[in-house]
Amino acid sequence: MDDLLQLGKQALSSQPFNVIVGAELTCFSPGRAELIIPITPQLKQQHGFVHGGVISYAADNALTAAGASVLGPAAVTSEYKLNYLRPAIGTALIARATVIYSGKTQAVCRCDVFVVDEGKESLCAVSQGTIARISRSSEAQD
Amino acid sequence: MDDLLQLGKQALSSQPFNVIVGAELTCFSPGRAELIIPITPQLKQQHGFVHGGVISYAADNALTAAGASVLGPAAVTSEYKLNYLRPAIGTALIARATVIYSGKTQAVCRCDVFVVDEGKESLCAVSQGTIARISRSSEAQD
Amino acid sequence: MDDLLQLGKQALSSQPFNVIVGAELTCFSPGRAELIIPITPQLKQQHGFVHGGVISYAADNALTAAGASVLGPAAVTSEYKLNYLRPAIGTALIARATVIYSGKTQAVCRCDVFVVDEGKESLCAVSQGTIARISRSSEAQD
Amino acid sequence: MDDLLQLGKQALSSQPFNVIVGAELTCFSPGRAELIIPITPQLKQQHGFVHGGVISYAADNALTAAGASVLGPAAVTSEYKLNYLRPAIGTALIARATVIYSGKTQAVCRCDVFVVDEGKESLCAVSQGTIARISRSSEAQD
């Protein structure tokens, strides 16, 4: 496993909330990040679909990871927007984020969230947002 | 407790993911909804702040609840946008959402998320989104 | 007329595109800005409503102005989101923006756009976005 | 020229505001739309860049057109989000929008806005939004 992916995995596993959700970083290279979340019963809402909050979590985290891949580890999501497309039913969520534009202190990223059911991926949400590098002196966000 | 709030509480407690997060509906009246999430260690990220995913969860759910207060229980978030403002450190999150505009099938809502620390509320995120009523024949979302 | 409003009016009138649209700054004080756009035939789309582009223009500019009221004149919109609520029919648009949060280099603002018809204001769009101060060394945006 | 593109061009040229901006539809096929706006002095702001309002206009209209390519001509933008990436300096704007998901009454689309300078395209803004079909009985938007 390459060093960058290893560092990303450590960052993710150090977050208590992420341990509950169970997201795993499966790709982390300059300008790209991929998260996989196995769908367990506790991640669902009352109709059996994956809870929207889990989908948002996947998108937000993949956006942050993509931004961090070019800005460095002290990166946070400043803002993002998400459109839910269809109910997520299946065995896993995959969130793939890419950097669209990167400056010195900010990156704009997009993320597609897929649900995997019987080996087939369906797009279930799309997102776009801004990732910012936190400087010591700066106002912190996220 | 009034009937509407009671119904809202039941809907929330029937969602496995919500049981993990621990959100409680504290206001649910036509055009308004309020959620409170006690901040526990498992809801934090590696720096001790509340994880962004929990803040998004609070905003998204409060938006849905506000929309459902005017559209009926079969309401889902279609899309939303969120700006994180400052790190959330404290004992609880409060998400307050209001309906800005409501039509027959959709409502546009705004939400403010506050963190409570030593009895003082600080705004930590703001959100805006669309809530849609699901019809049997319609494409489902969220 | 106070100095701040006078400065804002000059900035707006120095923009060729704004001269075409005909927006006028009617309030510009720390944390708040208001624009008025008289509705002329050329600002409409094919159904007689105000063109969505004019509504977006009003929101985007009022957001920038509100941000500039706390960040200084070298402020641009980094990103924003807008929900159209109803067709705009009337004699004027009014966009009112307020600063929700302001840090050293960024401000998060909200804007409500109203259409005035026979003296009555109706909310026709709502927006939320980030305004950034441009530094000489920074990546420019907008 | 194919019939669909011809219809789209007519719709655009019937909008007074568009005549001022000078946008031309250059692609209109199921799931895709492209607009080109020649950059004239009147479309600029005070620093010589293309005014943000024109970039938003391009994105919003290309999103609507892409949605209309699958939903039919009675389509309007319900909501959208836009990130400005860099100042737009050049001879023309090109907005390319694609349908990401399409249901019976709504489509979610993305748009990339490029500025052309000396024959080279640079991405200057990215957008994502929801396009809705207006039914006679429905609440109208945009």
XYZ file of C-alpha atoms in Angstrom:
568
model
C 0.000 0.000 0.000
C 1.411 3.382 -0.821
C 2.317 5.887 1.870
C -0.282 8.500 0.983
C -3.146 6.007 1.187
C -1.741 4.707 4.470
C -1.687 8.213 5.953
C -5.245 8.835 4.804
C -6.432 5.579 6.349
C -4.848 6.539 9.667
C -6.527 9.948 9.633
C -9.904 8.368 8.971
C -9.522 5.671 11.614
C -8.601 8.293 14.225
C -12.081 9.817 13.978
C -14.471 8.222 16.492
C -17.557 9.052 14.426
C -16.017 7.415 11.398
C -15.402 4.211 13.308
C -19.147 4.056 13.953
C -20.024 4.673 10.317
C -17.343 2.276 9.159
C -15.977 4.165 6.163
C -12.785 2.873 4.596
C -10.471 4.882 2.354
C -9.801 2.815 -0.767
C -8.095 5.374 -2.997
C -6.109 8.464 -2.056
C -3.890 9.921 -4.755
C -3.231 13.525 -5.833
C -6.587 14.921 -6.883
C -8.649 11.821 -6.120
C -10.158 9.987 -3.161
C -12.527 7.041 -2.793
C -14.379 5.875 0.319
C -16.348 2.653 0.775
C -18.970 2.210 3.484
C -20.432 -1.289 3.983
C -24.190 -0.921 4.503
C -25.173 -2.294 7.900
C -28.655 -2.283 9.467
C -27.726 0.593 11.757
C -27.000 2.875 8.787
C -30.581 2.696 7.522
C -33.652 4.850 8.017
C -37.146 3.542 8.754
C -37.920 2.446 5.156
C -34.817 0.249 4.834
C -32.870 2.675 2.638
C -29.472 3.985 3.654
C -30.027 7.048 5.795
C -29.433 10.310 3.949
C -27.053 11.324 6.704
C -24.750 8.443 5.790
C -24.763 9.444 2.131
C -23.950 13.040 3.078
C -21.240 11.780 5.395
C -19.703 9.767 2.556
C -19.801 12.714 0.161
C -18.476 15.253 2.657
C -15.605 13.003 3.735
C -14.624 12.039 0.212
C -14.628 15.748 -0.756
C -12.389 16.552 2.217
C -10.047 13.675 1.379
C -9.770 14.735 -2.270
C -9.009 18.285 -1.172
C -6.463 17.053 1.373
C -4.727 15.081 -1.362
C -3.610 18.392 -2.903
C -3.752 20.836 0.049
C -2.207 18.635 2.732
C -3.716 16.984 5.802
C -4.921 20.198 7.529
C -7.869 20.470 5.166
C -11.533 20.818 6.040
C -14.765 21.142 4.085
C -15.842 24.807 4.043
C -19.120 24.242 2.256
C -20.803 21.711 0.019
C -24.019 21.016 -1.795
C -25.600 17.629 -2.359
C -28.425 16.320 -4.537
C -29.978 12.996 -3.579
C -30.926 11.100 -6.742
C -32.539 7.808 -5.704
C -32.997 5.665 -2.610
C -29.841 3.740 -1.747
C -30.486 0.015 -1.378
C -27.608 -2.433 -1.501
C -24.537 -3.727 0.226
C -22.132 -0.779 0.114
C -21.764 2.911 -0.661
C -18.839 4.138 -2.751
C -17.997 7.854 -2.755
C -15.565 9.031 -5.434
C -14.317 12.600 -5.292
C -12.055 14.520 -7.638
C -10.392 17.920 -7.450
C -11.779 20.275 -10.097
C -9.657 23.294 -9.241
C -6.924 23.817 -6.689
C -5.375 27.087 -5.516
C -2.965 27.771 -2.678
C -5.490 27.604 0.118
C -8.651 26.132 -1.375
C -9.782 23.378 -3.694
C -13.133 22.918 -5.386
C -14.114 19.264 -5.633
C -16.949 17.122 -6.931
C -18.127 13.785 -5.578
C -20.332 11.008 -6.950
C -21.876 8.570 -4.462
C -22.836 5.135 -5.754
C -24.700 2.297 -4.097
C -23.585 -1.227 -4.933
C -26.309 -3.859 -5.222
C -25.565 -7.350 -6.501
C -22.320 -6.141 -7.992
C -23.924 -3.266 -9.920
C -23.184 0.382 -9.118
C -25.980 2.982 -9.254
C -25.379 6.686 -8.784
C -27.418 7.797 -5.756
C -26.111 11.311 -4.977
C -23.889 14.018 -6.454
C -22.074 16.733 -4.574
C -19.859 19.780 -5.106
C -17.964 21.777 -2.513
C -15.012 23.814 -1.326
C -12.168 22.396 0.771
C -9.928 24.836 2.653
C -6.503 24.481 4.170
C -6.483 25.614 7.783
C -3.595 27.816 8.715
C -2.629 28.311 12.334
C -3.662 31.909 12.193
C -6.807 31.343 10.216
C -10.337 31.049 11.292
C -10.974 27.316 11.580
C -13.892 25.734 9.820
C -15.591 22.373 10.014
C -46.690 17.034 24.528
C -48.703 17.798 21.413
C -49.607 15.109 18.892
C -47.526 16.477 16.027
C -44.343 16.527 18.087
C -45.117 13.023 19.332
C -45.467 11.746 15.763
C -42.202 13.397 14.780
C -40.393 11.852 17.726
C -41.657 8.410 16.736
C -40.478 8.861 13.139
C -37.030 9.878 14.321
C -36.697 7.068 16.854
C -37.623 4.497 14.179
C -34.451 5.304 12.259
C -31.571 3.065 13.332
C -28.930 5.569 12.262
C -30.588 8.255 14.305
C -30.503 6.099 17.414
C -26.713 5.976 17.031
C -26.400 9.709 16.578
C -28.841 10.385 19.384
C -30.845 13.265 17.895
C -33.999 14.299 19.702
C -36.823 16.314 18.173
C -37.619 19.187 20.521
C -39.922 21.304 18.366
C -42.188 20.271 15.508
C -44.901 22.720 14.539
C -46.179 23.890 11.137
C -43.204 25.461 9.412
C -40.658 24.824 12.165
C -38.556 22.005 13.560
C -35.772 21.800 16.137
C -33.403 18.926 16.843
C -30.966 18.553 19.733
C -27.980 16.204 19.647
C -26.007 15.728 22.874
C -22.301 15.737 22.011
C -20.703 12.445 23.004
C -17.075 11.371 22.410
C -18.109 9.130 19.542
C -19.505 12.093 17.588
C -16.131 13.836 17.381
C -13.325 13.852 14.849
C -9.636 13.560 15.616
C -9.188 17.138 16.887
C -11.964 16.931 19.469
C -14.501 18.957 17.485
C -17.898 17.582 16.541
C -17.492 15.702 13.268
C -18.763 17.623 10.246
C -20.885 14.614 9.362
C -22.865 15.046 12.576
C -23.457 18.728 11.849
C -24.621 17.881 8.330
C -26.821 15.152 9.743
C -28.423 17.635 12.138
C -29.036 20.178 9.382
C -30.356 17.669 6.852
C -32.737 16.082 9.381
C -34.021 19.384 10.707
C -34.645 20.546 7.117
C -36.571 17.335 6.393
C -38.583 17.697 9.586
C -39.480 21.327 8.846
C -40.578 20.323 5.344
C -42.582 17.386 6.711
C -44.369 19.759 9.087
C -46.107 21.306 6.062
C -45.919 18.545 3.410
C -46.796 15.547 5.593
C -44.696 12.634 6.802
C -43.747 11.276 3.355
C -41.175 14.024 2.877
C -37.509 13.681 1.991
C -34.638 16.054 1.405
C -34.079 16.455 -2.356
C -31.012 18.645 -2.073
C -29.289 20.951 0.365
C -26.251 23.146 0.772
C -24.328 23.724 3.958
C -21.650 26.191 5.046
C -19.562 25.274 8.074
C -18.764 28.425 10.044
C -16.600 27.462 13.020
C -15.461 24.333 14.875
C -18.186 22.944 17.120
C -16.990 22.478 20.696
C -19.494 22.069 23.490
C -22.120 19.868 25.039
C -24.893 19.802 22.442
C -25.860 20.723 18.886
C -29.168 22.457 18.206
C -30.503 22.549 14.625
C -33.390 24.928 13.979
C -35.092 24.815 10.587
C -37.882 26.931 9.149
C -39.963 26.705 5.995
C -39.256 29.656 3.679
C -41.664 28.673 0.908
C -44.089 25.811 0.563
C -45.914 24.616 -2.556
C -48.001 21.497 -3.126
C -45.130 19.086 -3.519
C -42.036 20.924 -2.345
C -40.833 23.207 0.396
C -37.688 25.314 0.547
C -36.246 25.499 4.064
C -33.346 27.045 5.908
C -31.551 25.694 8.954
C -29.186 27.188 11.525
C -27.018 24.809 13.549
C -25.767 26.024 16.943
C -23.331 24.495 19.374
C -24.057 24.975 23.059
C -21.068 25.499 25.327
C -21.459 26.465 28.977
C -25.018 27.528 28.282
C -24.093 29.824 25.424
C -25.203 29.143 21.834
C -22.831 29.800 18.900
C -23.866 29.454 15.277
C -21.630 26.794 13.699
C -23.292 26.036 10.346
C -26.035 27.342 8.048
C -27.948 25.385 5.466
C -30.616 25.784 2.766
C -32.417 23.062 0.859
C -35.447 21.583 -0.875
C -37.775 19.058 0.734
C -40.065 17.029 -1.521
C -43.206 15.039 -0.832
C -42.924 11.534 -2.212
C -45.950 10.343 -4.112
C -46.467 6.648 -4.756
C -45.944 7.168 -8.445
C -43.038 9.517 -8.082
C -39.364 8.939 -8.303
C -38.200 8.518 -4.720
C -35.334 10.517 -3.393
C -33.257 10.419 -0.233
C -26.158 59.977 1.892
C -23.465 58.342 3.965
C -19.957 57.727 2.647
C -20.119 53.935 2.655
C -23.280 53.864 0.565
C -21.756 56.431 -1.799
C -18.669 54.243 -2.294
C -20.819 51.205 -2.943
C -22.890 53.063 -5.513
C -19.736 54.138 -7.338
C -18.420 50.564 -7.434
C -21.688 49.321 -8.862
C -21.990 52.055 -11.478
C -18.440 51.343 -12.675
C -19.514 47.885 -13.865
C -20.657 47.960 -17.506
C -22.876 44.883 -17.068
C -24.580 46.445 -14.115
C -25.413 49.556 -16.111
C -27.314 47.300 -18.516
C -29.177 45.518 -15.752
C -29.842 48.785 -13.947
C -29.306 47.696 -10.333
C -29.127 50.423 -7.716
C -27.591 50.039 -4.268
C -30.113 51.322 -1.732
C -28.551 50.153 1.522
C -24.922 49.450 2.353
C -24.025 49.319 6.025
C -21.790 46.948 8.020
C -23.279 43.489 7.542
C -26.128 44.513 5.250
C -26.739 45.441 1.624
C -29.836 46.060 -0.480
C -30.130 46.317 -4.257
C -33.143 47.417 -6.282
C -33.584 46.570 -9.969
C -36.486 48.212 -11.826
C -38.117 45.570 -14.042
C -37.915 46.618 -17.689
C -39.084 44.599 -20.721
C -35.524 43.653 -21.598
C -35.061 41.869 -18.253
C -37.818 39.354 -18.977
C -37.875 35.877 -20.469
C -40.348 34.636 -23.077
C -43.281 34.179 -20.651
C -43.149 37.733 -19.311
C -41.527 36.843 -15.994
C -38.239 38.348 -14.890
C -35.466 36.224 -16.339
C -33.872 33.886 -13.803
C -30.502 35.324 -14.750
C -31.558 38.729 -13.446
C -32.711 37.234 -10.149
C -29.406 35.383 -9.798
C -27.577 38.575 -10.682
C -29.437 40.449 -7.958
C -28.702 37.764 -5.368
C -25.037 37.335 -6.298
C -24.400 41.094 -6.270
C -26.212 41.692 -2.998
C -24.230 38.830 -1.421
C -20.966 40.367 -2.668
C -21.988 43.798 -1.399
C -22.916 42.472 2.042
C -19.580 40.654 2.226
C -17.712 43.764 1.062
C -19.394 45.759 3.822
C -17.330 43.800 6.370
C -14.334 42.567 4.311
C -13.602 45.734 2.352
C -14.022 46.560 -1.332
C -11.732 43.825 -2.707
C -14.365 41.168 -2.103
C -15.776 38.661 -4.580
C -18.338 35.882 -4.451
C -16.544 32.534 -4.178
C -19.653 30.389 -4.390
C -23.363 30.615 -3.850
C -26.545 28.598 -4.047
C -29.947 29.874 -5.055
C -33.482 28.474 -4.876
C -36.082 30.036 -7.143
C -39.438 30.096 -5.347
C -42.019 31.601 -7.695
C -42.198 33.505 -10.999
C -41.270 37.169 -10.554
C -43.930 39.481 -11.965
C -43.999 43.125 -10.956
C -42.266 46.455 -11.187
C -39.011 45.913 -9.283
C -36.734 43.344 -7.680
C -35.303 43.960 -4.222
C -32.354 41.853 -3.023
C -31.529 42.061 0.673
C -28.384 40.357 1.932
C -26.979 39.992 5.422
C -23.701 38.700 6.800
C -24.217 35.533 8.846
C -20.599 34.963 9.785
C -17.458 36.924 9.086
C -13.842 35.853 9.543
C -10.623 37.546 8.453
C -10.775 36.570 4.819
C -14.275 35.220 4.233
C -17.876 35.963 5.055
C -20.908 33.710 4.752
C -24.012 35.638 3.707
C -27.670 35.026 2.962
C -29.874 36.919 0.546
C -33.643 37.162 0.031
C -34.909 38.405 -3.333
C -38.377 39.981 -3.432
C -40.496 41.110 -6.351
C -42.615 44.212 -5.828
C -46.045 44.227 -7.461
C -48.580 46.956 -6.754
C -46.662 47.942 -3.660
C -46.610 44.426 -2.224
C -43.381 42.442 -1.771
C -43.281 38.700 -2.483
C -40.251 36.530 -1.807
C -39.181 35.007 -5.140
C -35.728 33.526 -4.419
C -33.395 32.739 -1.518
C -29.647 32.383 -1.642
C -26.638 31.561 0.539
C -22.975 31.926 -0.312
C -19.370 32.674 0.565
C -17.679 36.005 -0.104
C -13.870 36.136 -0.092
C -11.428 38.992 0.240
C -8.890 38.951 -2.562
C -5.338 39.507 -1.463
C -2.699 40.499 -3.960
C -0.967 37.178 -3.566
C -4.126 35.144 -3.536
C -5.792 33.198 -6.237
C -8.483 35.510 -7.599
C -12.011 34.331 -7.904
C -15.137 35.680 -9.601
C -29.082 21.914 -38.272
C -31.202 19.367 -36.473
C -34.727 20.176 -35.317
C -34.051 19.977 -31.594
C -31.195 22.469 -31.768
C -33.346 24.744 -33.950
C -36.143 24.693 -31.350
C -33.701 25.453 -28.583
C -32.249 28.385 -30.504
C -35.730 29.812 -31.007
C -36.544 29.522 -27.309
C -33.334 31.324 -26.395
C -33.774 34.104 -28.958
C -37.318 34.762 -27.705
C -35.936 35.895 -24.336
C -35.273 39.649 -24.292
C -32.646 39.370 -21.572
C -30.790 36.771 -23.552
C -30.643 39.021 -26.583
C -28.786 41.542 -24.428
C -26.356 38.969 -23.100
C -25.913 37.455 -26.535
C -25.854 33.759 -25.672
C -26.052 31.280 -28.529
C -27.062 27.639 -28.196
C -24.442 25.546 -29.979
C -25.396 22.043 -28.851
C -28.756 20.682 -27.756
C -29.142 16.921 -27.767
C -30.756 14.515 -25.285
C -28.893 15.014 -22.035
C -26.524 17.732 -23.240
C -26.521 21.446 -23.968
C -23.825 23.983 -24.827
C -24.053 27.762 -24.860
C -21.505 30.245 -26.172
C -21.420 33.903 -25.121
C -19.044 36.228 -26.991
C -17.378 38.504 -24.425
C -18.173 42.141 -25.183
C -17.125 45.190 -23.115
C -20.625 45.517 -21.669
C -20.395 42.048 -20.077
C -17.439 43.005 -17.895
C -17.083 44.288 -14.359
C -14.834 47.139 -13.272
C -11.577 45.127 -13.362
C -12.021 43.962 -16.947
C -13.077 40.424 -16.089
C -16.364 38.975 -17.251
C -18.990 39.910 -14.683
C -19.914 37.049 -12.363
C -23.538 37.628 -13.286
C -22.801 36.653 -16.880
C -21.033 33.472 -15.784
C -23.994 32.577 -13.551
C -26.338 33.364 -16.419
C -24.416 31.024 -18.696
C -24.438 28.212 -16.140
C -28.091 28.608 -15.180
C -29.240 28.688 -18.808
C -27.120 25.745 -19.878
C -28.466 23.749 -16.905
C -32.034 24.616 -17.907
C -31.353 23.686 -21.521
C -29.816 20.343 -20.577
C -32.823 19.600 -18.360
C -35.223 20.661 -21.112
C -33.505 18.270 -23.502
C -34.932 15.367 -21.491
C -37.972 16.912 -19.732
C -39.368 18.935 -22.629
C -39.534 22.678 -23.230
C -41.593 23.569 -20.120
C -38.553 23.205 -17.878
C -37.148 25.698 -15.404
C -34.244 25.770 -13.012
C -35.500 25.078 -9.470
C -32.188 25.609 -7.746
C -28.496 25.600 -8.483
C -25.131 26.115 -6.875
C -22.090 27.652 -8.501
C -18.402 27.893 -7.582
C -16.349 30.577 -9.297
C -12.831 29.246 -9.920
C -10.801 32.006 -11.570
C -11.315 35.380 -13.244
C -12.673 35.034 -16.769
C -10.560 36.923 -19.303
C -10.869 36.146 -22.986
C -13.047 36.294 -26.053
C -15.927 33.946 -25.231
C -17.598 31.910 -22.499
C -18.650 28.316 -23.178
C -21.099 26.628 -20.807
C -21.463 22.862 -21.172
C -24.172 21.106 -19.174
C -25.044 17.432 -18.879
C -27.913 15.558 -17.272
C -26.709 13.432 -14.368
C -30.072 11.963 -13.403
C -33.513 12.319 -14.895
C -36.863 11.326 -13.401
C -40.383 12.052 -14.579
C -40.563 15.610 -13.361
C -37.027 16.598 -12.446
C -33.482 16.321 -13.704
C -30.237 16.925 -11.843
C -27.578 18.487 -14.065
C -24.001 19.694 -13.876
C -22.399 22.489 -15.858
C -18.807 23.522 -16.559
C -18.157 27.085 -17.704
C -14.985 27.749 -19.690
C -13.438 30.985 -20.876
C -11.706 30.925 -24.262
C -8.568 33.020 -24.593
C -6.346 32.823 -27.676
C -7.970 29.547 -28.609
C -7.348 27.920 -25.224
C -10.190 26.918 -22.894
C -9.866 27.412 -19.120
C -12.453 26.214 -16.645
C -13.730 29.277 -14.757
C -16.827 28.018 -12.912
C -18.628 24.776 -12.035
C -22.284 24.370 -11.200
C -24.834 21.755 -10.156
C -28.610 22.111 -9.987
C -32.139 20.782 -10.323
C -34.346 21.397 -13.358
C -38.097 20.860 -13.000
C -40.846 20.357 -15.523
C -43.700 22.787 -14.942
C -47.133 21.257 -15.102
C -50.195 23.443 -15.536
C -51.340 22.595 -12.061
C -47.965 22.906 -10.448
C -46.395 25.717 -8.575
C -44.258 27.522 -11.124
C -40.643 28.233 -10.422
C -37.998 30.395 -12.066
